[in-house]
Every structure is written in structure tokens, then in C-alpha cells.
Coordinates of C-alpha atoms in Angstrom, one line a residue:
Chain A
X1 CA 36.3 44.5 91.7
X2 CA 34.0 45.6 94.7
X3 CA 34.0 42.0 96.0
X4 CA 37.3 41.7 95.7
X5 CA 38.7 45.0 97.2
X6 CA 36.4 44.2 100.1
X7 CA 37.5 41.2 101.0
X8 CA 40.9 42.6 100.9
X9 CA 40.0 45.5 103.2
X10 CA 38.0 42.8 105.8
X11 CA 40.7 40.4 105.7
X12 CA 43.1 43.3 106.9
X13 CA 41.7 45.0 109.6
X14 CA 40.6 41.4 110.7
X15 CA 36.5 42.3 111.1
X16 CA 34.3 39.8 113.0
X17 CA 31.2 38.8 110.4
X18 CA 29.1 41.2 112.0
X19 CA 31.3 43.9 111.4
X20 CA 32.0 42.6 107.4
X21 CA 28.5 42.3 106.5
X22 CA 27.8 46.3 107.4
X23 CA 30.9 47.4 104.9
X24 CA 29.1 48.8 101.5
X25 CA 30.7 51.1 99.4
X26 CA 30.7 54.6 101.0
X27 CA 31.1 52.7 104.7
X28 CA 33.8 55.0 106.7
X29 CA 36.0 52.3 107.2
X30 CA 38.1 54.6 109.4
X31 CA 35.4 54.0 111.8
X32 CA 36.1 50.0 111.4
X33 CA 40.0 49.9 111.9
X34 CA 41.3 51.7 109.3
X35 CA 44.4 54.3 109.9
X36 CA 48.1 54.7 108.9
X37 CA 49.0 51.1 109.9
X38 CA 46.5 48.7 108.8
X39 CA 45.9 50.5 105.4
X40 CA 50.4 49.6 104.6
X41 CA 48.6 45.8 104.8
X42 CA 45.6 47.5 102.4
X43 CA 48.0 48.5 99.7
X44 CA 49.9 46.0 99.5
X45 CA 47.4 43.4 99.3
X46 CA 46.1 45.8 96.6
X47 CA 49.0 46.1 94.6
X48 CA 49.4 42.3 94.7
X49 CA 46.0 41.4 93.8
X50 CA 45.7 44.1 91.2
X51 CA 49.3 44.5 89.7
X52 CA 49.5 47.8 90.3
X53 CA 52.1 50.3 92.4
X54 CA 50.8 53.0 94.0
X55 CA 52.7 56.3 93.9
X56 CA 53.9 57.7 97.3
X57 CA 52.1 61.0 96.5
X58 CA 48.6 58.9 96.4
X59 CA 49.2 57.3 99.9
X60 CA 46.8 58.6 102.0
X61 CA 44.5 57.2 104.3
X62 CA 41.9 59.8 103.1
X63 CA 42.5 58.1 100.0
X64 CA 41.1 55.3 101.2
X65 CA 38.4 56.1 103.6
X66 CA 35.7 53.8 101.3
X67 CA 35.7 51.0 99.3
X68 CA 34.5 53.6 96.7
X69 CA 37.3 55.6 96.8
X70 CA 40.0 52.3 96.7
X71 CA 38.0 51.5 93.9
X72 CA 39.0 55.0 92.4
X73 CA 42.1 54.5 93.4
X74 CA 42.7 51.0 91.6
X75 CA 41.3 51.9 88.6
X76 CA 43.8 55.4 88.2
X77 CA 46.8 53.0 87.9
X78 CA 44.9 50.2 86.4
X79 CA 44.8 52.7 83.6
Chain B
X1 CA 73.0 76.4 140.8
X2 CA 72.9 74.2 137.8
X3 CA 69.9 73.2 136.4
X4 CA 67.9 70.6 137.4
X5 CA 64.7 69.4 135.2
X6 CA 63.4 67.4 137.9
X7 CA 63.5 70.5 140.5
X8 CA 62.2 72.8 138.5
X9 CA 59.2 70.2 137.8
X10 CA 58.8 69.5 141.4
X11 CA 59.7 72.4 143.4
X12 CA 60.2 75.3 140.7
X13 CA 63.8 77.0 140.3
X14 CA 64.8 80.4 139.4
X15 CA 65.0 79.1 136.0
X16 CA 62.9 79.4 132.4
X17 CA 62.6 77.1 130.3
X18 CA 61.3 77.3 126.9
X19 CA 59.5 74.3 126.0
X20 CA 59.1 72.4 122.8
X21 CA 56.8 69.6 122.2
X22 CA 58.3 68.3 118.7
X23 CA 57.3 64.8 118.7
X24 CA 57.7 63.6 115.9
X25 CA 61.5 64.4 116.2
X26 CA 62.5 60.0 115.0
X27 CA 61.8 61.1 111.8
X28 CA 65.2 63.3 111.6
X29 CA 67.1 60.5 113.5
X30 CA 67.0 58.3 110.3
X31 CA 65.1 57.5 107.4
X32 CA 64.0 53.9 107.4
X33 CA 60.3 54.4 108.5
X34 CA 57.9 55.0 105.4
X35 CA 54.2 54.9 105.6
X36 CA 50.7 55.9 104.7
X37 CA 50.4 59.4 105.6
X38 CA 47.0 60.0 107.7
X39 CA 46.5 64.2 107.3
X40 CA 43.5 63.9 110.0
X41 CA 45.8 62.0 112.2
X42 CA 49.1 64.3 111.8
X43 CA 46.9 67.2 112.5
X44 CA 46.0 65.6 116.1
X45 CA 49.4 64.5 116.8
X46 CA 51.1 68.1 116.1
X47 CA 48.3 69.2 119.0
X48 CA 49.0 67.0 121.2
X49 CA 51.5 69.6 122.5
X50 CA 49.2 71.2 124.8
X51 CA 49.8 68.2 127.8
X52 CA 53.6 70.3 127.9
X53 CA 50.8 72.0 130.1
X54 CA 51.0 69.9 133.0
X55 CA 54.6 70.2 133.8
X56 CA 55.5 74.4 132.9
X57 CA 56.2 77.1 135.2
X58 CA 54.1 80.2 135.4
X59 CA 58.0 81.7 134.2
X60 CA 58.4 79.2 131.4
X61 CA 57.6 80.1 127.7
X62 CA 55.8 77.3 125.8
X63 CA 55.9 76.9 121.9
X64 CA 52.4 76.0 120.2
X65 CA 51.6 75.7 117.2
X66 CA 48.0 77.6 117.5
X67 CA 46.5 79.6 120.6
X68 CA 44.9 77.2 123.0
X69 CA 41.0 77.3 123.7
X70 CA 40.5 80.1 126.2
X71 CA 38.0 77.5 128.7
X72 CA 40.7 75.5 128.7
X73 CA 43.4 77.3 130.0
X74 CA 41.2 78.1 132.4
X75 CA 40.2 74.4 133.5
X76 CA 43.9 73.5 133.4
X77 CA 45.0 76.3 135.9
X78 CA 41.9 75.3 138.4
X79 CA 43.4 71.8 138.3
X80 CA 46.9 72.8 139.1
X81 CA 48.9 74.0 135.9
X82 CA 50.9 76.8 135.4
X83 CA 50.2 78.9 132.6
X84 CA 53.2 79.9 131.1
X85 CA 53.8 82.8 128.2
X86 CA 52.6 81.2 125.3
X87 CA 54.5 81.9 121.7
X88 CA 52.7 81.0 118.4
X89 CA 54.6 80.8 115.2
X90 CA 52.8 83.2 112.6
X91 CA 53.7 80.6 109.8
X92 CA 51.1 77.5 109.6
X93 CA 51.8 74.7 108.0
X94 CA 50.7 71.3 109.0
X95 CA 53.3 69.7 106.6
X96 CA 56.2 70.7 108.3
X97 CA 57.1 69.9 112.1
X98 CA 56.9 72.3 114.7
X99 CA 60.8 72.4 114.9
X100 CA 60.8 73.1 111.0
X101 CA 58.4 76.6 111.5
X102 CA 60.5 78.0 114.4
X103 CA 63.3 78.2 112.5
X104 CA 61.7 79.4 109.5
X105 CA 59.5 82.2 111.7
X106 CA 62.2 84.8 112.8
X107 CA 59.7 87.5 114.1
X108 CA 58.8 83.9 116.5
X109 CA 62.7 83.8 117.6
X110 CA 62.7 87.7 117.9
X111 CA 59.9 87.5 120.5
X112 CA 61.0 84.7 122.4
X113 CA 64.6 86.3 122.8
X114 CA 62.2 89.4 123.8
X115 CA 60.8 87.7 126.7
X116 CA 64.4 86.5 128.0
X117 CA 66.0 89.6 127.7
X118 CA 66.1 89.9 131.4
X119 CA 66.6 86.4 132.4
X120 CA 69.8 85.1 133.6
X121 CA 69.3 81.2 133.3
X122 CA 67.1 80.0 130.5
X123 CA 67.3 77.0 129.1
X124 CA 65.5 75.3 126.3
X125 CA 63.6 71.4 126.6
X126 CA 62.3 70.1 123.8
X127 CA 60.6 66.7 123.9
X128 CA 63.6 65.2 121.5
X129 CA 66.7 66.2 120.2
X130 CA 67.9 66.0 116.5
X131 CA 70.1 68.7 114.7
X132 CA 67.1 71.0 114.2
X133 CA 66.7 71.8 117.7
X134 CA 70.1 72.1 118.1
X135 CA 69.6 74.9 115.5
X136 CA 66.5 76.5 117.4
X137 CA 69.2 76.3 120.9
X138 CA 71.8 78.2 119.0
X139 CA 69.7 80.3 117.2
X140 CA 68.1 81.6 120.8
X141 CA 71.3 81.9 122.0
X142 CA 70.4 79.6 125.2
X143 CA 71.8 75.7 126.3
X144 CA 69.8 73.3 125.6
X145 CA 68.7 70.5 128.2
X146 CA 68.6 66.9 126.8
X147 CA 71.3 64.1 124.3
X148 CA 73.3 65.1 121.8
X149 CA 71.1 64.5 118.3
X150 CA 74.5 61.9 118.0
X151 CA 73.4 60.5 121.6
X152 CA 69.5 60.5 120.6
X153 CA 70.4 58.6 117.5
X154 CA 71.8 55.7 118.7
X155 CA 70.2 55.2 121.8
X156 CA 66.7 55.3 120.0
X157 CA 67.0 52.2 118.3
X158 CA 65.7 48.8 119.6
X159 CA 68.6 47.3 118.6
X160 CA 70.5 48.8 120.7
X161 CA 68.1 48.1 123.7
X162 CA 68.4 44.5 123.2
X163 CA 72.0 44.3 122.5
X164 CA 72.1 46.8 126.2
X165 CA 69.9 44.4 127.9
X166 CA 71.7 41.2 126.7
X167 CA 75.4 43.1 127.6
X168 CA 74.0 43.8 131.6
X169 CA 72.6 40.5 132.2
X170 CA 69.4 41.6 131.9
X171 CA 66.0 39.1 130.8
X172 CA 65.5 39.1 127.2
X173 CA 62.8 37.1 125.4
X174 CA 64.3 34.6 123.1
X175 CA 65.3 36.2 119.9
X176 CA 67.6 37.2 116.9
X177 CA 69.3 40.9 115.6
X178 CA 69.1 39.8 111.8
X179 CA 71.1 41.3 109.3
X180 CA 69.4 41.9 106.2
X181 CA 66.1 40.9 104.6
X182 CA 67.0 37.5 103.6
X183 CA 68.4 36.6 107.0
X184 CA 64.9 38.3 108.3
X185 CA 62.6 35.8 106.4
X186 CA 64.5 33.0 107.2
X187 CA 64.4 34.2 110.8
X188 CA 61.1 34.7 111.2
X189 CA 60.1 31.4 109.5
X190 CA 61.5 29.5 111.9
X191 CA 60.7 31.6 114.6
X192 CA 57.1 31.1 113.9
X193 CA 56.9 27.8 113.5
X194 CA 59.5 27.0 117.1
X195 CA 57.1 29.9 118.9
X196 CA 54.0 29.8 117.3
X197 CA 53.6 33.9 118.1
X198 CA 56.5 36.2 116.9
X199 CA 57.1 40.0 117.3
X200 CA 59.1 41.3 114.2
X201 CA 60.8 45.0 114.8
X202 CA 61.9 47.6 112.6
X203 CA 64.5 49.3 115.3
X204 CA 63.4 53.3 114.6
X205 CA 59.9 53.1 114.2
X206 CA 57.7 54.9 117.7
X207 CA 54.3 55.4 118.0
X208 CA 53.4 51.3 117.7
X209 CA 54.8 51.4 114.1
X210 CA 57.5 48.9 112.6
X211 CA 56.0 46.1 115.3
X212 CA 54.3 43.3 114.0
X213 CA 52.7 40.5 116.0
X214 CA 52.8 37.5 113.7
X215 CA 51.0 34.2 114.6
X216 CA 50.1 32.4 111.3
X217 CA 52.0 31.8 107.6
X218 CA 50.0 33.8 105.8
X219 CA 50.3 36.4 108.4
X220 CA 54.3 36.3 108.3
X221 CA 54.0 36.6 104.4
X222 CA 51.8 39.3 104.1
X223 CA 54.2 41.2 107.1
X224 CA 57.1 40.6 105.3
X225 CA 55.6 42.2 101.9
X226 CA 54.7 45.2 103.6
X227 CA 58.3 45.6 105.0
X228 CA 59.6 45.0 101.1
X229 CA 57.0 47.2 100.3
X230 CA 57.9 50.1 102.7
X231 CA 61.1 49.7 104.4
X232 CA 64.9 49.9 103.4
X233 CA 65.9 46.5 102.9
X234 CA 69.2 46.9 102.5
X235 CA 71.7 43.6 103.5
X236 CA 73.2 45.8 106.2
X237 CA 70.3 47.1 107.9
X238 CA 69.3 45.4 111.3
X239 CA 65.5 43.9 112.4
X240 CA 65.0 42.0 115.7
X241 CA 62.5 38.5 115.9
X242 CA 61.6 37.5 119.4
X243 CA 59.3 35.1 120.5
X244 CA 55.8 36.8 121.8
X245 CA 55.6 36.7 125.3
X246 CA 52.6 35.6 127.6
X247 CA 52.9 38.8 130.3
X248 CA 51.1 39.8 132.6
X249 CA 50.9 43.5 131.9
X250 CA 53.5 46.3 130.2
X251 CA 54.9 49.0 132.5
X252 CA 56.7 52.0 131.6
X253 CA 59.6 53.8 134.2
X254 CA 61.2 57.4 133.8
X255 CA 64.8 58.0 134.1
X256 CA 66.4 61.2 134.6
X257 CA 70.3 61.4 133.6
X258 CA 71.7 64.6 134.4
X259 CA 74.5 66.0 136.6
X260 CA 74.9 67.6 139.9
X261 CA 78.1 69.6 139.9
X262 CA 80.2 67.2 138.0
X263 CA 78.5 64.1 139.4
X264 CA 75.9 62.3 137.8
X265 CA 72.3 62.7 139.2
X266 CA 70.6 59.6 137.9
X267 CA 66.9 59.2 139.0
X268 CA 64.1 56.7 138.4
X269 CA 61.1 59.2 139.0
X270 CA 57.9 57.1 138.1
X271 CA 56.8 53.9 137.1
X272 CA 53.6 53.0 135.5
X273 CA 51.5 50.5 134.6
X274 CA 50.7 50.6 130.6
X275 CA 48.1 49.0 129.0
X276 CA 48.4 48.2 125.3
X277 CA 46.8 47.1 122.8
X278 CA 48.5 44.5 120.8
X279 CA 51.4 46.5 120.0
X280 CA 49.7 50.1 120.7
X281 CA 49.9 52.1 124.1
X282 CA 46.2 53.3 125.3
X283 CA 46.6 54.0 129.2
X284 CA 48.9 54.5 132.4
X285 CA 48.0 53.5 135.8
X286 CA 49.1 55.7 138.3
X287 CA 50.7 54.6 140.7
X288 CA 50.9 51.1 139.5
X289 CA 49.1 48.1 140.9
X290 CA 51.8 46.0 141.0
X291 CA 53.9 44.1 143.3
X292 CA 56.7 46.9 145.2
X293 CA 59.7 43.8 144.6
X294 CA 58.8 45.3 140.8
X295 CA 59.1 48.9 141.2
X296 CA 62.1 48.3 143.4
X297 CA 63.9 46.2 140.1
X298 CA 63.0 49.2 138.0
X299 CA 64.2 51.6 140.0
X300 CA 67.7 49.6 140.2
X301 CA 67.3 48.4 136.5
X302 CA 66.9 52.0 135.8
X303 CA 70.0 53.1 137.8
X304 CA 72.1 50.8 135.9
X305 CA 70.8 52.3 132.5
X306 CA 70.8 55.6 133.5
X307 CA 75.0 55.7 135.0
X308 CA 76.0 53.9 132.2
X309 CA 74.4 56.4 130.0
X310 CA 75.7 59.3 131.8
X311 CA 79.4 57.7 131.3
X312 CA 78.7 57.6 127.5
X313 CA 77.7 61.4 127.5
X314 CA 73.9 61.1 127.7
X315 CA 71.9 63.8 129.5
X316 CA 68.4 64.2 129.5
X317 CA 65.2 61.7 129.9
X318 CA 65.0 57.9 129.3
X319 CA 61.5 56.7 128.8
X320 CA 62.1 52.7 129.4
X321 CA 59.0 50.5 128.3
X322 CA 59.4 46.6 130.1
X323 CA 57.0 43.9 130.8
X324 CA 56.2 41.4 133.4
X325 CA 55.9 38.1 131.9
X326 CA 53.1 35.8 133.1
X327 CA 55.7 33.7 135.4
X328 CA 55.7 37.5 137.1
X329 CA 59.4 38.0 136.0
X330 CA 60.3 41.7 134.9
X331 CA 61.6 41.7 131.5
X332 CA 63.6 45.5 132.3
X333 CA 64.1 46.6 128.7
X334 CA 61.5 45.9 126.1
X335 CA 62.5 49.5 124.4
X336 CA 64.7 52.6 125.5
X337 CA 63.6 55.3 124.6
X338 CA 66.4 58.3 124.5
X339 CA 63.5 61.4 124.4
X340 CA 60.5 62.4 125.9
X341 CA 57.2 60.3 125.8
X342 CA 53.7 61.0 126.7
X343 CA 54.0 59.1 129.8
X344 CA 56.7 61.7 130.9
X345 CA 54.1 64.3 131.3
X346 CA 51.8 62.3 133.3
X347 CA 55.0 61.6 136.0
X348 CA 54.1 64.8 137.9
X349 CA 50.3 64.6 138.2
X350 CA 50.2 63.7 141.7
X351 CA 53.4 66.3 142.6
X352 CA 51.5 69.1 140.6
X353 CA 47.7 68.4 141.1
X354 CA 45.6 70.9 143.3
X355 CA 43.9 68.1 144.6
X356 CA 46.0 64.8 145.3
X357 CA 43.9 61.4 144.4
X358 CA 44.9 58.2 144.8
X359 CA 44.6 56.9 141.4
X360 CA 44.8 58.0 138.4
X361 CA 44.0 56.1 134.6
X362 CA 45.8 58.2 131.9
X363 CA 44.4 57.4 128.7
X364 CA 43.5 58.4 125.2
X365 CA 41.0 57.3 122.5
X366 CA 39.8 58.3 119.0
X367 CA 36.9 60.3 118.9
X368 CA 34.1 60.9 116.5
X369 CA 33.5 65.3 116.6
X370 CA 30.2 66.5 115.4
X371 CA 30.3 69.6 113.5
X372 CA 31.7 72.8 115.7
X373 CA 32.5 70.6 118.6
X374 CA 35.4 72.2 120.8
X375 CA 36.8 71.3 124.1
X376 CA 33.9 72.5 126.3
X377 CA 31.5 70.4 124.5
X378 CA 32.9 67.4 125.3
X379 CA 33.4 69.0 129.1
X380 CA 29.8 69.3 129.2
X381 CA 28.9 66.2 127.9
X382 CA 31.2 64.7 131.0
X383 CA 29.5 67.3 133.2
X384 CA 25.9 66.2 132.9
X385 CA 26.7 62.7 133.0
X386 CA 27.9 63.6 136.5
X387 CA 31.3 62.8 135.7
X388 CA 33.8 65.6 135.1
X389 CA 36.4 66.0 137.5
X390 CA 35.3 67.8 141.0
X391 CA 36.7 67.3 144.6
X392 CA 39.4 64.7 143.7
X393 CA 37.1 62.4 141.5
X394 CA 35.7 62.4 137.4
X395 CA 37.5 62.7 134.3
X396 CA 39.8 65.8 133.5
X397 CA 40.2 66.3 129.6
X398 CA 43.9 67.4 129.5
X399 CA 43.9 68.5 125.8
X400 CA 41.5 71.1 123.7
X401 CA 42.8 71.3 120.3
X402 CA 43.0 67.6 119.3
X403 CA 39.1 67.7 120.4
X404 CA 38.7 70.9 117.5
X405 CA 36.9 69.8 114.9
X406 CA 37.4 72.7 113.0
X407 CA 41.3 71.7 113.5
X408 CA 40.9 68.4 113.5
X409 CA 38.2 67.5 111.4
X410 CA 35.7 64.3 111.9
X411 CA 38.3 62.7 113.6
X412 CA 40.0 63.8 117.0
X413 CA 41.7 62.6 119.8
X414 CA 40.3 62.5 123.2
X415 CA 42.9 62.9 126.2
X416 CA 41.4 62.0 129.5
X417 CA 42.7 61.5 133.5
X418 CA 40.5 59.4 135.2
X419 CA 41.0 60.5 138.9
X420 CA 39.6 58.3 141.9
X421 CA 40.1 56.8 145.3
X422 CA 41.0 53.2 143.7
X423 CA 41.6 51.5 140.4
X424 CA 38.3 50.0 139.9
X425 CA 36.5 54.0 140.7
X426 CA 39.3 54.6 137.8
X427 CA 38.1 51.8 135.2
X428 CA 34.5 52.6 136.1
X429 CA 34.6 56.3 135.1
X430 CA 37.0 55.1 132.2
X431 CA 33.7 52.9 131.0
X432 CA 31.2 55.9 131.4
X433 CA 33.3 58.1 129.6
X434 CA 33.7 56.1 127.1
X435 CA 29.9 55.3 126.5
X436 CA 29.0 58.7 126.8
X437 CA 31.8 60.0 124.0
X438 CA 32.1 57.0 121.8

């Protein structure tokens, strides 16, 4: 799921192959590109892949900071 | 004597103003735009509300949402701002707007009625109107200067900016109103594939939200799930494709619509280069480097929006973003926008500045903050770099609480003038402060 949620995450905010290979899984992504308006393209490449719907309530971009915490995230409505 | 914004700006008046930074307002104009919520980002934005600072009176009373930093004020009145009497709501809450707390905080009313118990003519400004500032007017008993929420409504839309621009003969890129999602995707496909580079635009969004630049398939797909994903897609709401322009740069002019004794007083009062990035504003060139022919067609463009938005009832500022295309044609109306915008503050630098430059880069960047940073810190950093402002050259930070970290957390917002003799002094100190910050 780590793979796959980071590909997601590099294929939206569009990260040159230097910039992919330093995302692990507590990498601030805010400091790659993430914010309000690329992470819209996160979830919903998310809910796609996934299956899932995320609830308004859980749309935050602090929510999403890591590919840890979208990990976390996934799983809660994977559930 | 009625009042005049402008004057009072330029040359001060025997009026107050109390001033109201609520951007933000689009959200009560209509309910379309849905997105992640970033709380480090809203807290920045709500504090951006300190650059009111370079246009108020030493008379004028200025909402904030918290007390500025002490250093601050003080480096703002050495460069040529006028500290007003600064209110502060006793209520804090970063959830609501600015707008929402001053009604709520009556003991913030109280005072404010307090401090123009003695003034004849006081009128209130706030940076956009909807009905909640209409409320705040009538609740302080004063006029209000700026549209009709009714006015602000429907001229913020980009729908109607097209449709005004297409109606006066102005240059539109190629493009389509669409009605409906269905008529959208169909739109857009074709679009795409005749173009090869598209713009899609929600009408209501601001801040560089609802535009999307789409140049591939699976671009245009994954775009249009998003707006399924968050927007009304209702068959009768309106989105606008248009082909992506080559341009040469983006520009931005002011318009002031208001009225002189029963006649209007329209007024194009500063043009500016923008630079963007993709569909995101990052810097203003003052004055612009462009050809005069240009500014002249703003300034007529302008007067053309600006009376026939006075004959429809519209009063108050018009922030007009265009473009020159890379043939060097102006395209006059990319967006109108029917409120305040940042780059309405930076109009009177050169007017209001102690020390008058020759150019000036207006720009603003996230920040990293380091535990207990503040405004001074960053101040200093600029300072023994050699680069903070001094004798009409260096960069002046115009902003202290969206560079707090204990209000802003990790993540500020750094708001900088880069003042200098020419634009490539301007870009130079742009570059240093930017290595010396980032």
C-alpha cells in the first residue's frame, strides 16, 4: 500500500526523480508541493485507487502531511 | 465633501475610516468552492491583514484579529505608514472569519463606536462586501464604502468577465461558457485535443483555486474527477474552457468607481506587472516594465469597465487581472475582480513611501519558521546579509504575524518589497533573499 500511495502522491504534485527518490514515509511532503490544491488531486486519486470516500471532516492537509499518515488515513475507511 | 477613497489614500481627508481586511469574503458570495481545508495555511491567510497597514491614516481605526508585533509597527512607521488605532476582537477563533467575530464581539463594536463618538464623517472599508459587513456597517451605525453584496456577487464571477469582455469588443482567448457537467467534458475534450493546452474555470473560485491548466488525457480526466469530486455539478451551473495562451507576461490594473457629487469619478490608479506561477500569483512589478501603448489600453480598457459599472450601481474597487499574449496584444479582461486584492495595497507604495525608489518587486513565499521565530528574526537575518531595506534599497518585510511561528506554526508566509533603482537590483535582492530565508 506504501508503493502505491506513493506513487499516487509523486504522480500529483508532478516530482522530478530526484525529488521522488527522497519521499519515505515520514517525508513532509508539504515541503515537496503539497497544500490545499494539489492534495483535492491526492484524494481523489486515493479514493479511486482504494475504493474508499473520505469524509469532509477528515480533509485536511495536516491529514496528510506523510505518506504515513495517508496510509492511516486509508486504512480508517478501508475498515 | 463626499468621500473619496483615493484622496484619503493619497492626500489624507478629514475622514476615518475603519478598515476591515476580511478576505476571504467569496466564500459568502456562493457556495460552489469545496476543498481540503489547510489549518496552517488559514491561519496565515487570516494575518495577512496587517499589509491594511500601508494604506491607513494615523485617524483611521484598523480591525485585527491579534495585536501586531511591537518591532514591527515600528519598522512600518520608519518606512512611511500610518499607525492607526488598532481594535482587537476579544473572541479568537481561527474557524470563523474576521467578519463572523466582529459581530459576535459586542464589547469590539462598543469600543469602536467609542472611538467615533466625536467624529463627523466615518466611514467603514472592508476589503469585500457580502451581507455580513453589511451587518458590521449597520451595526456601527456608519456608511459603508464599496458594491452592494448583490453587486459583489455578480460581478465576482468569471463568467461574467468573459461574457463583459466579449459584449465590449474586447480580446478573448478562444473558448466556451458550458452549461453543465456533461457539456463541460465534452467541451474540454475537444478543446484539448484542437488546442493541445486548455484552462478549465470554476467562475467563484480566488486565490488560484477552481483553474486548472490541462495539457494531456489523463490530465483532463483526473481534473474532471476532482471537479465531480468537489464541486456542484449541477446541469445549470456554468464553467468556462479556453484555449491556454502563449503570453508574454500577466498584469494586473486598479480601478476606482465612485462618485463626485452625482457624477461618476472613475479612475485607473495603477498597473502592474504580475508574475504567476501556472495559475498562482507570486509578485508585482512596480511600475511595470512594459511598453506605455499597454498601460495607456488599460487605463482606457479600465474606463470602459469602470463607467459602465458605475451605471449598473457599482461603487467601490475593481481589481482587473489581463495578459499580454506573446504576439504583444493585451488580452484586457482575464478576471474582474469586484473587491479588494492584495495588489490594491501595493498601489500606494510609491505615493506613501518615506523614501521614493524606482522599483519595486512585491512578492510573497512560503516559509519554513524555526521554533520562536518572529518578525525581527527574519529582519535580522536580511540585516546581516546586508540586505534589509536602508536609504531607498533592500528588502522591507511588510507583514509580522504570518512570520509567527507560535501563530503560524512550521509553516508561514513571508511578505517582502524588494526596493531598488532598477528591475534587475529588484530580482537580485529577490534571489538573496530568498537563499538566505528558504
Amino acid at each position: 500500500m506504501e508503493d502505491k500511495i506513493k506513487e499516487i502522491v509523486i504522480s500529483v504534485l508532478e516530482l522530478a526523480e530526484d525529488d521522488a527518490k527522497q519521499i519515505e514515509e515520514d517525508t513532509d511532503l508539504l515541503e515537496y508541493g503539497l497544500d490545499s490544491m494539489t492534495c483535492v488531486g491526492v484524494v481523489v486519486s486515493l479514493e479511486e485507487e482504494f475504493g474508499i470516500t473520505v469524509d469532509e471532516e477528515d480533509l485536511l492537509v495536516e491529514n496528510m502531511s506523510t505518506i504515513s499518515k495517508i496510509k492511516e488515513l486509508v486504512e480508517k475507511y478501508e475498515d | 465633501m463626499s468621500f473619496d477613497l483615493l484622496r484619503h489614500i493619497r492626500e489624507n481627508d478629514e475622514y476615518t475610516v475603519i478598515w476591515l481586511f476580511n478576505i476571504g469574503v467569496e466564500k459568502y458570495w456562493n457556495n460552489n468552492v469545496f476543498t481540503v481545508k489547510s489549518a496552517g495555511d488559514d491561519i496565515v491567510v487570516a494575518h495577512m491583514e496587517e499589509m491594511n497597514l500601508l494604506i491607513t491614516r494615523q485617524q483611521d481605526i484598523l480591525i485585527l484579529r491579534d495585536e501586531p508585533d511591537v518591532e514591527y509597527l515600528e519598522e512600518m512607521r520608519n518606512f512611511g505608514a500610518e499607525i492607526p488605532s488598532i481594535v482587537c476582537p476579544s473572541l479568537k477563533d481561527d474557524d470563523k472569519s474576521i467578519s463572523e467575530i466582529v459581530l459576535e464581539d459586542k464589547s469590539l463594536t462598543d469600543r469602536i463606536k467609542e472611538l467615533c463618538r466625536n467624529r463627523e464623517k466615518v466611514v467603514f472599508v472592508p476589503y469585500g462586501v457580502s451581507s455580513l459587513e453589511e451587518k458590521i456597517a449597520q451595526k456601527l451605525g456608519v456608511d459603508i464604502f464599496g458594491p452592494k453584496s448583490a453587486d459583489a456577487i455578480r460581478v465576482n464571477d468569471k463568467v461574467y468577465s468573459r461574457r463583459f469582455a466579449i459584449e465590449h469588443g474586447f480580446r478573448v482567448p478562444e473558448g466556451k461558457i458550458c452549461l453543465g457537467y456533461d457539456e463541460l467534458c465534452s467541451t474540454a475534450g475537444e478543446y484539448l485535443e484542437r488546442f493541445g493546452r486548455i484552462i478549465i474555470k470554476e467562475p467563484h473560485g480566488a486565490s488560484g483555486k477552481g483553474l486548472w491548466v490541462v495539457e494531456t488525457a489523463a490530465k483532463l480526466k483526473s481534473t474532471l474527477l476532482i471537479i465531480k469530486r468537489f464541486y456542484d455539478i449541477s446541469e445549470d451551473r456554468e464553467w468556462i474552457v479556453e484555449q491556454w495562451c502563449d503570453k508574454l507576461t500577466d498584469l494586473n490594473y486598479q480601478v476606482y468607481v465612485g462618485e463626485d457629487e452625482g457624477k461618476p469619478h472613475v479612475e485607473v490608479f495603477s498597473v502592474k506587472e504580475q508574475r504567476v506561477n501556472g495559475t498562482v500569483y507570486t509578485g508585482s512589478v512596480i511600475p511595470p516594465s512594459f511598453d506605455e501603448k499597454i498601460v495607456n489600453e488599460c487605463d482606457e480598457c479600465g474606463r470602459i469597465i469602470g463607467e459602465e459599472l458605475y451605471t449598473e450601481g457599482y461603487r467601490g474597487i475593481l481589481g482587473i487581472d489581463a495578459m499580454i499574449l506573446s504576439t504583444g496584444e493585451l488580452v484586457p479582461i482575464v478576471e474582474i475582480n469586484g473587491r479588494f486584492t492584495l495588489s490594491t495595497y501595493l498601489s500606494f507604495i510609491p505615493n506613501r513611501c518615506k523614501e521614493v525608489t524606482d522599483k519595486i518587486f512585491a512578492s510573497y513565499r512560503k516559509v519554513k519558521l524555526c521554533n520562536g521565530d518572529r518578525y525581527i528574526n527574519i529582519v535580522n537575518k536580511l540585516a546581516d546579509a546586508g540586505i534589509a531595506y536602508k536609504d531607498r534599497d533592500g528588502v522591507f518585510v511588510y507583514t509580522s504575524e504570518t512570520v509567527n511561528s507560535n501563530r503560524t506554526g512550521e509553516y508561514g508566509r513571508l511578505f517582502t518589497l524588494c526596493l531598488g533603482g532598477d528591475e534587475s537590483r529588484t530580482d537580485e535582492l529577490d534571489i538573496k533573499c530568498r537563499q538566505i530565508i528558504e
